[in-house]
Amino acid sequence: MLLSIIYVIGITAEAMTGALSAGRRNMDWFGVMLVASATAIGGGSVRDILLGHYPLTWVKHPEYLLITCIAGIVTTWLAKWVVKFHGVFIRLDALGLAAFSVIGCQVGLNMGLHYGICVVAAVITGVFGGLLRDLICRQAPLVLHNELYASVSLVVACLYLTLHYFSIDENITVITSLIVGYLMRMASVRFKWRLPIFQLKVEESVH
Amino acid sequence: MLLSIIYVIGITAEAMTGALSAGRRNMDWFGVMLVASATAIGGGSVRDILLGHYPLTWVKHPEYLLITCIAGIVTTWLAKWVVKFHGVFIRLDALGLAAFSVIGCQVGLNMGLHYGICVVAAVITGVFGGLLRDLICRQAPLVLHNELYASVSLVVACLYLTLHYFSIDENITVITSLIVGYLMRMASVRFKWRLPIFQLKVEESVH
Amino acid sequence: MLLSIIYVIGITAEAMTGALSAGRRNMDWFGVMLVASATAIGGGSVRDILLGHYPLTWVKHPEYLLITCIAGIVTTWLAKWVVKFHGVFIRLDALGLAAFSVIGCQVGLNMGLHYGICVVAAVITGVFGGLLRDLICRQAPLVLHNELYASVSLVVACLYLTLHYFSIDENITVITSLIVGYLMRMASVRFKWRLPIFQLKVEESVH
């Protein structure tokens, strides 16, 4: 229940950041709704397609798609406000990232998949929405360059699975994972934690 | 039956416009066939993958894939002619858009999905082929900037579903939807109807 | 068995070339692992998603995903070495391309699909990994411009299916296909065999 509420908050926040990206590319309303929805529920959709986990969440719950489309359009009116309250969105996005990762894990576990694949499912849920946004808006994928993002998903997933493995109460497992994920993401934004970058400056090309 | 014929005309026209995009990027024959096929049958494929509607149309009917590949290659010989008869292709594409949208609706209804998801299925069928083309050819997605396109799909879908809901004869429903879709698309091209654009000129970035 | 070994060699080589592309875009470790994995096992994943062939290979065998991630990270340390032994990778990649094509055919045959679709499955397995790599790294898709690549897949698939049709011993069929595919790819690299290019220089746009 708590997770559902945080999920809705998460997709709303993600949809609004997606709409801003669409706005930077001068897209029309349909583009705004598309990018908003892809950012918010694209990660879960990619996960479900890769795992063969049908029906997709938004097909079963069309109201989620409605929320992301409305959030996108509302953003076109409140853009200045959204940009101004930048910090709020960073926080909501961090919460959403943690929630997405937990949900990804749960989907994997419910399908009886290998723990390693559950971790992958969590990371895909957390990260691929942003990747799709950047792909459609033709900008360098932020999640592959900036502060820790996928790594937060990874840590949340490992924590969740560990607590799950030792049969800790589900509520405690979820809440602990959410808090740790939120704090880790906020810390990595504040202290600019990054993964090592791989820079290659060769003219030759292998392929 | 009528719908099948229009569908084949639609994918042929879409494949030819896809091939032109590939030509602007100096692709080889394989690239031409790939972009032609993705443009023509990519929308339906994305829809079927998202809805879990297997097998995909072209897997069941490989002849459709053959048509799009041949249409792509033929376009490399007839490019000047295709560009010259620009107006014909706009018309065929408009007809194809209407047919794709009707087919998308029908797939959703046959799967017993929520009406809202049927509309989404229609829009995806109509729009994602062009989106895939622009993604592979790395150009700004036209359907998110220009004259009404996704909106035509939306209107066709709503009209089709309304007539279907009131149990109007299927043939009348299909033909009415095709005519309205065709006219709306042609009118929006002629009168340059567009959706509102969301322009954002901020240096700051939320993400 | 032989095919499995060559498959593992193939995905390792593909993962390393993917990692180099990520390095040219200054991605972080997660990006390196993502691009490496997408390059190596993305083709098979796209094939399985399009055919509805679940579970995907790496979901059933998470160790393959582990191999591609490790190969990606190792490449960040051995980049100079990898670039230096360019020729080795061309050879391994050629072998992998042939193996991927054979595996694509086998998947199609096992699903009882039309021979034409088996050929498409082979080409998708061989080509889409590189396409995904270039899409994520936002560079012109090499497989659509350069020396024969998709065509090698096509020839391997047709050869495999022909031998299969005449009930030739499976081992001989596989080995012959691998050898022909390898030689054809190496010859096309050496002699710069290419498909005809479709160049279109029109200002007008049909779409």
Coordinates of C-alpha atoms in Angstrom, one line a residue:
Chain A
M1 CA 0.0 0.0 0.0
L2 CA 2.7 2.4 1.0
L3 CA 4.7 1.2 -2.0
S4 CA 1.7 1.9 -4.3
I5 CA 1.4 5.5 -3.0
I6 CA 5.2 6.1 -3.5
Y7 CA 5.0 4.5 -6.9
V8 CA 2.3 7.0 -8.0
I9 CA 4.4 9.9 -6.6
G10 CA 7.4 8.4 -8.4
I11 CA 5.8 8.1 -11.8
T12 CA 4.3 11.6 -11.4
A13 CA 7.7 13.1 -10.7
E14 CA 9.3 11.2 -13.5
A15 CA 6.6 12.2 -15.9
M16 CA 7.2 15.9 -15.1
T17 CA 11.0 15.6 -15.6
G18 CA 10.2 13.8 -18.9
A19 CA 7.9 16.6 -20.0
L20 CA 10.7 19.2 -19.4
S21 CA 13.0 17.3 -21.7
A22 CA 10.3 17.2 -24.3
G23 CA 9.9 21.0 -23.8
R24 CA 13.6 21.6 -24.4
R25 CA 13.1 19.8 -27.8
N26 CA 10.0 22.0 -28.6
M27 CA 7.7 19.0 -28.9
D28 CA 4.0 19.3 -29.2
W29 CA 1.5 18.0 -26.6
F30 CA 1.5 14.5 -27.9
G31 CA 5.3 14.5 -27.7
V32 CA 5.1 15.8 -24.2
M33 CA 2.7 13.0 -23.2
L34 CA 4.8 10.4 -25.0
V35 CA 8.1 11.4 -23.3
A36 CA 6.4 11.8 -19.9
S37 CA 4.9 8.4 -20.1
A38 CA 8.0 6.7 -21.5
T39 CA 10.1 8.3 -18.7
A40 CA 7.7 7.3 -16.0
I41 CA 6.5 3.8 -17.0
G42 CA 9.0 2.9 -19.7
G43 CA 11.4 1.3 -17.2
G44 CA 8.7 -1.1 -15.9
S45 CA 7.6 -1.8 -19.4
V46 CA 11.0 -2.7 -20.7
R47 CA 11.4 -5.0 -17.6
D48 CA 8.1 -6.7 -18.2
I49 CA 8.8 -7.2 -22.0
L50 CA 12.3 -8.6 -21.3
L51 CA 10.9 -11.0 -18.6
G52 CA 7.8 -11.9 -20.5
H53 CA 5.7 -10.6 -17.6
Y54 CA 2.3 -9.8 -19.2
P55 CA 0.1 -7.9 -19.1
L56 CA 2.2 -4.7 -18.6
T57 CA 1.3 -2.6 -15.5
W58 CA -0.3 0.2 -17.5
V59 CA -2.3 -2.2 -19.6
K60 CA -3.9 -3.6 -16.4
H61 CA -4.1 -0.2 -14.8
P62 CA -4.8 2.4 -17.5
E63 CA -5.1 5.0 -14.8
Y64 CA -1.3 5.1 -14.4
L65 CA -1.0 6.1 -18.0
L66 CA -3.6 8.7 -17.5
I67 CA -1.7 10.1 -14.5
T68 CA 1.6 10.4 -16.5
C69 CA -0.2 12.0 -19.5
I70 CA -1.9 14.6 -17.2
A71 CA 1.3 15.2 -15.3
G72 CA 3.0 15.9 -18.6
I73 CA 0.5 18.4 -19.8
V74 CA 0.2 20.1 -16.4
T75 CA 4.0 20.5 -16.6
T76 CA 3.7 22.6 -19.7
W77 CA 1.7 25.2 -17.7
L78 CA 3.8 24.9 -14.5
A79 CA 7.2 24.6 -16.2
K80 CA 8.8 27.6 -14.4
W81 CA 7.4 26.4 -11.1
V82 CA 8.8 22.9 -11.7
V83 CA 12.2 24.2 -12.6
K84 CA 12.2 26.5 -9.6
F85 CA 11.4 23.7 -7.2
H86 CA 14.1 21.6 -8.7
G87 CA 15.2 20.3 -5.3
V88 CA 11.7 18.9 -4.6
F89 CA 11.9 16.9 -7.8
I90 CA 15.3 15.5 -7.0
R91 CA 13.8 14.2 -3.7
L92 CA 10.7 12.8 -5.3
D93 CA 12.8 11.2 -8.1
A94 CA 15.1 9.6 -5.4
L95 CA 12.1 8.2 -3.7
G96 CA 10.7 6.9 -7.0
L97 CA 14.0 5.3 -7.9
A98 CA 14.0 3.4 -4.7
A99 CA 10.3 2.4 -5.1
F100 CA 10.9 1.3 -8.8
S101 CA 13.9 -0.9 -7.7
V102 CA 11.9 -2.6 -4.9
I103 CA 9.0 -3.2 -7.4
G104 CA 11.4 -4.6 -9.9
C105 CA 12.8 -7.0 -7.3
Q106 CA 9.3 -8.1 -6.3
V107 CA 8.3 -8.8 -9.9
G108 CA 11.4 -11.0 -10.4
L109 CA 10.7 -12.9 -7.1
N110 CA 7.1 -13.4 -8.0
M111 CA 8.1 -15.0 -11.3
G112 CA 10.5 -17.3 -9.4
L113 CA 13.6 -15.9 -11.2
H114 CA 17.2 -16.2 -10.2
Y115 CA 18.4 -13.6 -7.6
G116 CA 20.8 -12.2 -10.2
I117 CA 18.0 -11.6 -12.6
C118 CA 15.9 -10.0 -9.9
V119 CA 18.7 -7.4 -9.4
V120 CA 18.8 -6.8 -13.2
A121 CA 15.0 -6.4 -13.1
A122 CA 15.3 -3.8 -10.4
V123 CA 18.0 -1.8 -12.2
I124 CA 16.1 -1.9 -15.5
T125 CA 13.0 -0.6 -13.7
G126 CA 14.9 2.2 -12.2
V127 CA 17.1 3.2 -15.1
F128 CA 15.4 2.5 -18.4
G129 CA 12.7 5.2 -18.1
G130 CA 15.4 7.9 -18.1
L131 CA 17.3 6.1 -20.9
L132 CA 14.2 6.0 -23.1
R133 CA 13.6 9.7 -22.4
D134 CA 17.1 10.6 -23.5
L135 CA 16.9 8.4 -26.5
I136 CA 13.6 10.0 -27.8
C137 CA 14.9 13.5 -27.0
R138 CA 18.3 12.6 -28.6
Q139 CA 20.5 13.7 -25.7
A140 CA 23.4 12.0 -24.1
P141 CA 21.9 9.4 -21.6
L142 CA 22.3 11.1 -18.2
V143 CA 22.2 7.9 -16.2
L144 CA 25.3 6.7 -17.9
H145 CA 27.4 9.8 -17.0
N146 CA 26.3 11.5 -13.8
E147 CA 25.9 10.8 -10.1
L148 CA 25.1 7.3 -9.0
Y149 CA 21.7 6.2 -10.3
A150 CA 21.9 2.6 -11.5
S151 CA 24.2 1.8 -8.6
V152 CA 21.4 3.0 -6.2
S153 CA 19.1 0.5 -7.8
L154 CA 21.7 -2.2 -7.5
V155 CA 22.2 -1.5 -3.8
V156 CA 18.5 -1.3 -3.1
A157 CA 17.9 -4.6 -4.9
C158 CA 20.7 -6.4 -3.0
L159 CA 19.5 -5.1 0.3
Y160 CA 15.9 -6.1 -0.5
L161 CA 16.9 -9.6 -1.6
T162 CA 19.1 -10.1 1.5
L163 CA 16.3 -9.1 3.9
H164 CA 13.9 -11.2 1.9
Y165 CA 16.2 -14.2 2.0
F166 CA 16.4 -14.0 5.8
S167 CA 12.5 -13.8 5.9
I168 CA 12.4 -10.4 7.5
D169 CA 8.9 -9.0 7.7
E170 CA 7.9 -7.6 4.3
N171 CA 7.0 -4.2 5.5
I172 CA 10.3 -3.7 7.3
T173 CA 12.1 -5.0 4.2
V174 CA 10.3 -2.5 1.9
I175 CA 10.7 0.5 4.2
T176 CA 14.4 -0.2 4.9
S177 CA 15.1 -0.5 1.2
L178 CA 13.2 2.7 0.4
I179 CA 15.1 4.7 3.1
V180 CA 18.5 3.4 2.2
G181 CA 17.9 4.0 -1.5
Y182 CA 16.6 7.5 -0.9
L183 CA 19.5 8.4 1.4
M184 CA 22.1 6.9 -1.0
R185 CA 20.7 8.7 -4.0
M186 CA 20.5 12.1 -2.1
A187 CA 24.0 11.6 -0.8
S188 CA 25.4 10.9 -4.2
V189 CA 23.8 14.0 -5.6
R190 CA 25.1 16.1 -2.8
F191 CA 28.6 14.8 -2.7
K192 CA 28.8 14.1 -6.5
W193 CA 29.6 10.5 -6.1
R194 CA 30.2 8.9 -9.5
L195 CA 31.3 5.7 -10.9
P196 CA 34.7 5.6 -12.6
I197 CA 34.4 7.0 -16.1
F198 CA 35.9 5.0 -19.1
Q199 CA 37.5 7.5 -21.5
L200 CA 38.8 6.3 -24.7
K201 CA 40.6 8.6 -27.0
V202 CA 41.6 6.4 -29.9
E203 CA 41.2 7.3 -33.6
E204 CA 41.3 3.6 -34.5
S205 CA 38.1 1.7 -34.2
V206 CA 37.7 -1.9 -33.6
H207 CA 34.5 -2.3 -35.3
Chain B
M1 CA -11.2 -7.3 -46.7
L2 CA -11.3 -3.6 -47.7
L3 CA -9.2 -3.0 -44.6
S4 CA -6.6 -5.6 -45.7
I5 CA -6.2 -4.0 -49.1
I6 CA -5.8 -0.5 -47.5
Y7 CA -3.4 -2.0 -45.0
V8 CA -1.2 -3.3 -47.8
I9 CA -1.4 0.0 -49.6
G10 CA -0.5 1.7 -46.3
I11 CA 2.5 -0.4 -45.5
T12 CA 3.8 0.0 -49.0
A13 CA 3.5 3.8 -48.9
E14 CA 5.1 3.9 -45.4
A15 CA 7.9 1.6 -46.5
M16 CA 8.7 4.0 -49.4
T17 CA 8.9 7.0 -47.2
G18 CA 11.1 5.0 -44.8
A19 CA 13.4 4.1 -47.7
L20 CA 13.8 7.8 -48.6
S21 CA 14.9 8.6 -45.0
A22 CA 17.4 5.8 -45.3
G23 CA 18.6 7.3 -48.5
R24 CA 19.2 10.7 -46.9
R25 CA 21.5 8.9 -44.5
N26 CA 23.4 7.1 -47.3
M27 CA 22.5 3.7 -46.0
D28 CA 23.1 0.5 -47.9
W29 CA 20.4 -1.8 -49.2
F30 CA 20.1 -3.7 -46.0
G31 CA 19.6 -0.4 -44.2
V32 CA 17.0 0.6 -46.7
M33 CA 15.0 -2.6 -46.1
L34 CA 15.4 -2.3 -42.4
V35 CA 14.2 1.3 -42.2
A36 CA 11.4 0.6 -44.7
S37 CA 10.2 -2.4 -42.7
A38 CA 10.5 -0.6 -39.4
T39 CA 8.5 2.4 -40.7
A40 CA 5.8 0.2 -42.2
I41 CA 5.3 -2.6 -39.7
G42 CA 7.2 -1.2 -36.7
G43 CA 4.1 0.5 -35.2
G44 CA 2.1 -2.7 -35.2
S45 CA 5.0 -4.7 -33.8
V46 CA 5.5 -2.3 -30.9
R47 CA 1.8 -2.5 -30.2
D48 CA 1.8 -6.3 -30.2
I49 CA 4.9 -6.5 -28.0
L50 CA 3.5 -4.0 -25.5
L51 CA 0.1 -5.9 -25.4
G52 CA 1.7 -9.4 -25.5
H53 CA -0.3 -10.1 -28.7
Y54 CA 1.7 -13.0 -30.3
P55 CA 2.6 -14.0 -32.9
L56 CA 3.3 -10.6 -34.5
T57 CA 1.5 -9.9 -37.8
W58 CA 4.6 -10.3 -40.0
V59 CA 5.6 -13.5 -38.3
K60 CA 2.2 -15.0 -39.2
H61 CA 2.2 -13.3 -42.6
P62 CA 5.9 -13.1 -43.8
E63 CA 4.6 -11.8 -47.2
Y64 CA 4.0 -8.4 -45.5
L65 CA 7.7 -8.2 -44.6
L66 CA 8.5 -9.2 -48.2
I67 CA 6.3 -6.4 -49.5
T68 CA 8.0 -3.8 -47.3
C69 CA 11.5 -5.0 -48.3
I70 CA 10.7 -4.9 -52.0
A71 CA 9.0 -1.5 -51.7
G72 CA 12.2 -0.2 -50.0
I73 CA 14.5 -1.5 -52.8
V74 CA 12.2 -0.4 -55.5
T75 CA 12.3 3.1 -54.0
T76 CA 16.0 3.3 -54.5
W77 CA 15.4 3.1 -58.2
L78 CA 12.3 5.3 -58.3
A79 CA 13.4 7.9 -55.7
K80 CA 13.0 10.9 -58.0
W81 CA 9.6 9.7 -59.0
V82 CA 8.6 9.1 -55.4
V83 CA 9.8 12.6 -54.4
K84 CA 8.0 14.1 -57.4
F85 CA 4.7 12.5 -56.6
H86 CA 5.0 13.7 -53.1
G87 CA 1.3 14.5 -52.9
V88 CA 0.2 11.0 -53.8
F89 CA 2.2 9.6 -50.9
I90 CA 0.7 12.1 -48.4
R91 CA -2.6 10.8 -49.5
L92 CA -1.6 7.1 -49.2
D93 CA 0.0 7.8 -45.9
A94 CA -3.2 9.4 -44.6
L95 CA -5.2 6.4 -45.7
G96 CA -2.6 4.1 -44.1
L97 CA -2.7 6.1 -40.8
A98 CA -6.5 5.7 -40.6
A99 CA -6.3 2.0 -41.4
F100 CA -3.5 1.4 -38.9
S101 CA -5.5 3.1 -36.2
V102 CA -8.6 1.0 -37.0
I103 CA -6.6 -2.2 -36.9
G104 CA -5.0 -1.1 -33.6
C105 CA -8.5 -0.7 -32.1
Q106 CA -9.6 -4.1 -33.4
V107 CA -6.6 -5.8 -31.9
G108 CA -7.3 -4.2 -28.5
L109 CA -11.0 -5.1 -28.7
N110 CA -10.3 -8.7 -29.7
M111 CA -8.0 -9.0 -26.6
G112 CA -10.8 -7.7 -24.4
L113 CA -8.8 -4.7 -23.3
H114 CA -10.1 -1.5 -21.6
Y115 CA -11.4 1.1 -24.1
G116 CA -8.6 3.5 -23.0
I117 CA -6.0 0.9 -23.9
C118 CA -7.6 0.3 -27.3
V119 CA -7.1 4.0 -28.0
V120 CA -3.5 3.7 -27.0
A121 CA -3.1 0.6 -29.2
A122 CA -4.5 2.6 -32.1
V123 CA -2.2 5.6 -31.6
I124 CA 0.9 3.3 -31.1
T125 CA 0.1 1.5 -34.4
G126 CA -0.3 4.7 -36.2
V127 CA 2.7 6.6 -34.8
F128 CA 5.5 4.3 -33.7
G129 CA 6.5 3.3 -37.2
G130 CA 7.5 6.9 -38.0
L131 CA 9.1 7.2 -34.6
L132 CA 11.3 4.1 -35.2
R133 CA 12.3 5.5 -38.6
D134 CA 13.4 8.8 -37.1
L135 CA 15.2 7.0 -34.3
I136 CA 17.2 4.7 -36.6
C137 CA 17.9 7.6 -39.0
R138 CA 18.8 9.9 -36.1
Q139 CA 16.6 12.8 -37.0
A140 CA 14.1 14.7 -34.9
P141 CA 10.9 12.7 -34.6
L142 CA 8.5 14.4 -37.1
V143 CA 5.3 13.1 -35.5
L144 CA 6.1 15.0 -32.4
H145 CA 6.5 18.4 -34.1
N146 CA 4.5 18.7 -37.2
E147 CA 0.9 18.6 -38.4
L148 CA -1.6 16.5 -36.5
Y149 CA -0.7 12.8 -36.7
A150 CA -1.2 11.1 -33.4
S151 CA -4.3 13.2 -32.9
V152 CA -5.8 11.7 -36.1
S153 CA -5.2 8.3 -34.7
L154 CA -6.8 9.3 -31.4
V155 CA -9.9 10.7 -33.2
V156 CA -10.2 7.6 -35.4
A157 CA -10.0 5.3 -32.4
C158 CA -12.6 7.2 -30.4
L159 CA -14.9 7.3 -33.4
Y160 CA -14.4 3.6 -34.1
L161 CA -15.0 2.6 -30.4
T162 CA -18.1 4.8 -30.2
L163 CA -19.7 3.3 -33.3
H164 CA -18.6 -0.2 -32.0
Y165 CA -20.1 0.5 -28.6
F166 CA -23.5 1.3 -30.2
S167 CA -23.2 -2.0 -32.2
I168 CA -23.2 -0.2 -35.6
D169 CA -22.6 -2.5 -38.5
E170 CA -18.8 -3.3 -38.6
N171 CA -18.5 -2.3 -42.3
I172 CA -20.0 1.1 -41.7
T173 CA -17.9 1.6 -38.6
V174 CA -14.7 0.8 -40.5
I175 CA -15.5 2.9 -43.6
T176 CA -16.7 5.9 -41.5
S177 CA -13.5 5.8 -39.4
L178 CA -11.3 5.5 -42.5
I179 CA -13.0 8.4 -44.2
V180 CA -12.9 10.7 -41.2
G181 CA -9.3 9.8 -40.4
Y182 CA -8.3 10.5 -44.1
L183 CA -10.1 13.8 -44.2
M184 CA -8.8 15.0 -40.9
R185 CA -5.2 14.2 -41.8
M186 CA -5.5 15.8 -45.2
A187 CA -7.1 18.9 -43.7
S188 CA -4.4 19.2 -41.0
V189 CA -1.7 19.0 -43.7
R190 CA -3.5 21.6 -45.9
F191 CA -4.3 24.0 -43.1
K192 CA -1.2 23.3 -41.0
W193 CA -3.2 22.3 -37.9
R194 CA -0.8 21.6 -35.1
L195 CA -1.0 20.8 -31.5
P196 CA 0.3 23.4 -29.1
I197 CA 4.1 23.3 -28.8
F198 CA 5.8 23.2 -25.4
Q199 CA 8.9 25.4 -25.7
L200 CA 11.3 25.5 -22.7
K201 CA 14.3 27.8 -22.7
V202 CA 15.9 27.1 -19.4
E203 CA 19.5 26.6 -18.8
E204 CA 18.8 24.8 -15.5
S205 CA 18.0 21.2 -15.7
V206 CA 15.8 19.3 -13.3
H207 CA 17.5 16.0 -13.9
Chain C
M1 CA 28.5 -28.0 -27.7
L2 CA 30.9 -26.5 -30.3
L3 CA 28.2 -23.9 -31.0
S4 CA 27.9 -23.0 -27.3
I5 CA 31.7 -22.5 -27.0
I6 CA 31.7 -20.3 -30.1
Y7 CA 28.7 -18.4 -28.7
V8 CA 30.5 -17.6 -25.5
I9 CA 33.5 -16.4 -27.5
G10 CA 31.3 -14.4 -29.7
I11 CA 29.4 -12.6 -26.9
T12 CA 32.7 -11.9 -25.1
A13 CA 34.2 -10.3 -28.3
E14 CA 31.0 -8.3 -29.0
A15 CA 30.9 -7.1 -25.4
M16 CA 34.4 -5.8 -25.6
T17 CA 33.7 -3.9 -28.8
G18 CA 30.6 -2.5 -27.2
A19 CA 32.7 -1.4 -24.2
L20 CA 35.0 0.5 -26.5
S21 CA 32.1 2.4 -28.0
A22 CA 31.0 3.3 -24.5
G23 CA 34.5 4.5 -23.7
R24 CA 34.5 6.8 -26.7
R25 CA 31.3 8.4 -25.2
N26 CA 33.0 8.7 -21.8
M27 CA 30.4 6.6 -20.1
D28 CA 30.7 5.3 -16.5
W29 CA 31.1 1.7 -15.5
F30 CA 27.4 1.1 -15.6
G31 CA 27.2 2.5 -19.1
V32 CA 30.1 0.2 -20.1
M33 CA 28.3 -2.8 -18.8
L34 CA 25.0 -1.8 -20.4
V35 CA 26.5 -1.1 -23.8
A36 CA 28.6 -4.3 -23.6
S37 CA 25.6 -6.4 -22.7
A38 CA 23.3 -4.8 -25.3
T39 CA 25.9 -5.3 -28.0
A40 CA 26.5 -8.9 -27.1
I41 CA 23.1 -10.3 -26.2
G42 CA 20.8 -7.5 -27.5
G43 CA 20.4 -9.2 -30.9
G44 CA 19.2 -12.4 -29.4
S45 CA 16.9 -10.5 -27.0
V46 CA 15.3 -8.5 -29.8
R47 CA 14.8 -11.7 -31.8
D48 CA 13.2 -13.5 -28.8
I49 CA 10.9 -10.5 -28.0
L50 CA 9.8 -10.3 -31.7
L51 CA 9.1 -14.0 -31.9
G52 CA 7.6 -14.3 -28.4
H53 CA 10.3 -16.8 -27.5
Y54 CA 10.4 -16.7 -23.7
P55 CA 12.3 -16.8 -21.4
L56 CA 15.1 -14.9 -23.0
T57 CA 18.5 -16.6 -23.1
W58 CA 20.1 -14.5 -20.4
V59 CA 17.1 -14.8 -18.1
K60 CA 17.5 -18.6 -18.3
H61 CA 21.3 -18.4 -18.2
P62 CA 22.3 -15.3 -16.0
E63 CA 25.9 -16.4 -16.4
Y64 CA 25.9 -15.0 -19.9
L65 CA 25.0 -11.6 -18.6
L66 CA 27.7 -11.9 -16.0
I67 CA 30.3 -12.7 -18.8
T68 CA 29.3 -9.7 -20.9
C69 CA 29.4 -7.3 -17.8
I70 CA 32.8 -8.6 -16.8
A71 CA 34.1 -8.5 -20.4
G72 CA 33.0 -4.9 -20.5
I73 CA 34.7 -3.9 -17.2
V74 CA 37.9 -5.8 -18.2
T75 CA 38.0 -3.9 -21.4
T76 CA 38.3 -0.6 -19.5
W77 CA 41.6 -1.8 -18.2
L78 CA 42.8 -3.5 -21.4
A79 CA 41.5 -0.9 -23.8
K80 CA 44.9 -0.3 -25.4
W81 CA 45.5 -4.0 -25.8
V82 CA 42.1 -4.5 -27.3
V83 CA 42.6 -1.7 -29.8
K84 CA 46.1 -3.1 -30.7
F85 CA 44.9 -6.6 -31.3
H86 CA 42.2 -5.2 -33.6
G87 CA 42.6 -8.0 -36.1
V88 CA 41.9 -10.7 -33.5
F89 CA 38.6 -9.1 -32.6
I90 CA 37.6 -8.8 -36.3
R91 CA 38.1 -12.6 -36.4
L92 CA 36.3 -13.4 -33.2
D93 CA 33.5 -11.1 -34.3
A94 CA 33.2 -12.9 -37.6
L95 CA 33.0 -16.2 -35.9
G96 CA 30.4 -14.8 -33.5
L97 CA 28.3 -13.4 -36.3
A98 CA 28.2 -16.8 -38.0
A99 CA 27.3 -18.5 -34.6
F100 CA 24.6 -15.9 -33.9
S101 CA 23.1 -16.5 -37.3
V102 CA 23.1 -20.3 -36.9
I103 CA 21.5 -19.9 -33.4
G104 CA 18.9 -17.6 -34.8
C105 CA 17.9 -20.1 -37.4
Q106 CA 17.7 -22.9 -34.9
V107 CA 15.4 -20.9 -32.6
G108 CA 13.1 -20.2 -35.6
L109 CA 13.1 -23.9 -36.6
N110 CA 12.4 -25.0 -33.1
M111 CA 9.4 -22.7 -33.0
G112 CA 8.2 -24.3 -36.2
L113 CA 8.3 -20.9 -38.1
H114 CA 8.3 -20.3 -41.8
Y115 CA 11.7 -20.5 -43.4
G116 CA 11.6 -16.9 -44.4
I117 CA 11.1 -15.9 -40.7
C118 CA 14.0 -18.2 -39.7
V119 CA 16.2 -16.1 -42.0
V120 CA 14.9 -12.9 -40.5
A121 CA 15.5 -14.4 -37.0
A122 CA 19.1 -15.1 -38.0
V123 CA 19.7 -11.7 -39.4
I124 CA 18.2 -10.0 -36.3
T125 CA 20.4 -12.1 -34.0
G126 CA 23.5 -11.2 -36.0
V127 CA 22.8 -7.5 -36.5
F128 CA 20.7 -5.9 -33.8
G129 CA 23.3 -6.1 -31.1
G130 CA 25.5 -3.7 -33.1
L131 CA 22.4 -1.6 -34.0
L132 CA 21.5 -1.2 -30.3
R133 CA 25.1 -0.3 -29.4
D134 CA 25.2 2.5 -32.0
L135 CA 21.7 3.7 -30.9
I136 CA 22.7 4.0 -27.3
C137 CA 26.1 5.6 -28.2
R138 CA 24.3 7.9 -30.7
Q139 CA 26.6 7.1 -33.6
A140 CA 25.6 6.2 -37.2
P141 CA 24.7 2.5 -37.3
L142 CA 27.9 0.8 -38.8
V143 CA 26.1 -2.3 -39.9
L144 CA 24.0 -0.2 -42.3
H145 CA 26.9 1.5 -44.0
N146 CA 30.0 -0.7 -44.0
E147 CA 31.3 -4.0 -45.2
L148 CA 28.9 -6.9 -45.6
Y149 CA 27.4 -7.9 -42.2
A150 CA 23.7 -8.5 -42.4
S151 CA 24.3 -10.2 -45.8
V152 CA 26.7 -12.7 -44.1
S153 CA 23.9 -13.5 -41.7
L154 CA 21.5 -13.9 -44.6
V155 CA 23.9 -16.3 -46.5
V156 CA 24.6 -18.3 -43.4
A157 CA 20.9 -18.7 -42.7
C158 CA 20.1 -19.8 -46.2
L159 CA 22.9 -22.3 -46.2
Y160 CA 21.9 -23.7 -42.9
L161 CA 18.3 -24.0 -43.9
T162 CA 19.2 -25.6 -47.2
L163 CA 21.4 -28.2 -45.5
H164 CA 18.7 -28.7 -42.8
Y165 CA 16.1 -29.2 -45.5
F166 CA 18.0 -32.0 -47.1
S167 CA 18.4 -33.6 -43.6
I168 CA 22.2 -33.3 -43.7
D169 CA 23.8 -34.3 -40.3
E170 CA 23.4 -31.4 -37.8
N171 CA 27.1 -31.2 -36.9
I172 CA 28.1 -30.9 -40.6
T173 CA 25.4 -28.4 -41.2
V174 CA 26.5 -26.2 -38.2
I175 CA 30.2 -26.4 -39.0
T176 CA 29.8 -25.7 -42.7
S177 CA 27.6 -22.7 -41.9
L178 CA 30.1 -21.4 -39.4
I179 CA 33.1 -21.8 -41.8
V180 CA 31.3 -20.2 -44.8
G181 CA 30.0 -17.3 -42.6
Y182 CA 33.5 -16.7 -41.2
L183 CA 35.2 -16.8 -44.5
M184 CA 32.6 -14.6 -46.2
R185 CA 32.8 -12.0 -43.4
M186 CA 36.6 -12.0 -43.5
A187 CA 36.7 -11.7 -47.3
S188 CA 34.2 -8.8 -47.2
V189 CA 36.4 -7.0 -44.7
R190 CA 39.6 -7.7 -46.7
F191 CA 38.2 -6.8 -50.1
K192 CA 35.8 -4.1 -48.8
W193 CA 32.7 -5.8 -50.3
R194 CA 29.7 -3.6 -49.7
L195 CA 26.1 -3.5 -50.6
P196 CA 25.0 -0.8 -53.0
I197 CA 24.5 2.5 -51.2
F198 CA 21.3 4.5 -51.6
Q199 CA 22.2 8.2 -51.7
L200 CA 19.4 10.7 -51.8
K201 CA 20.2 14.4 -52.1
V202 CA 16.8 16.0 -52.2
E203 CA 15.8 19.1 -50.2
E204 CA 12.2 18.2 -50.5
S205 CA 10.9 15.7 -48.0
V206 CA 8.0 13.3 -48.6
H207 CA 7.1 13.1 -45.0

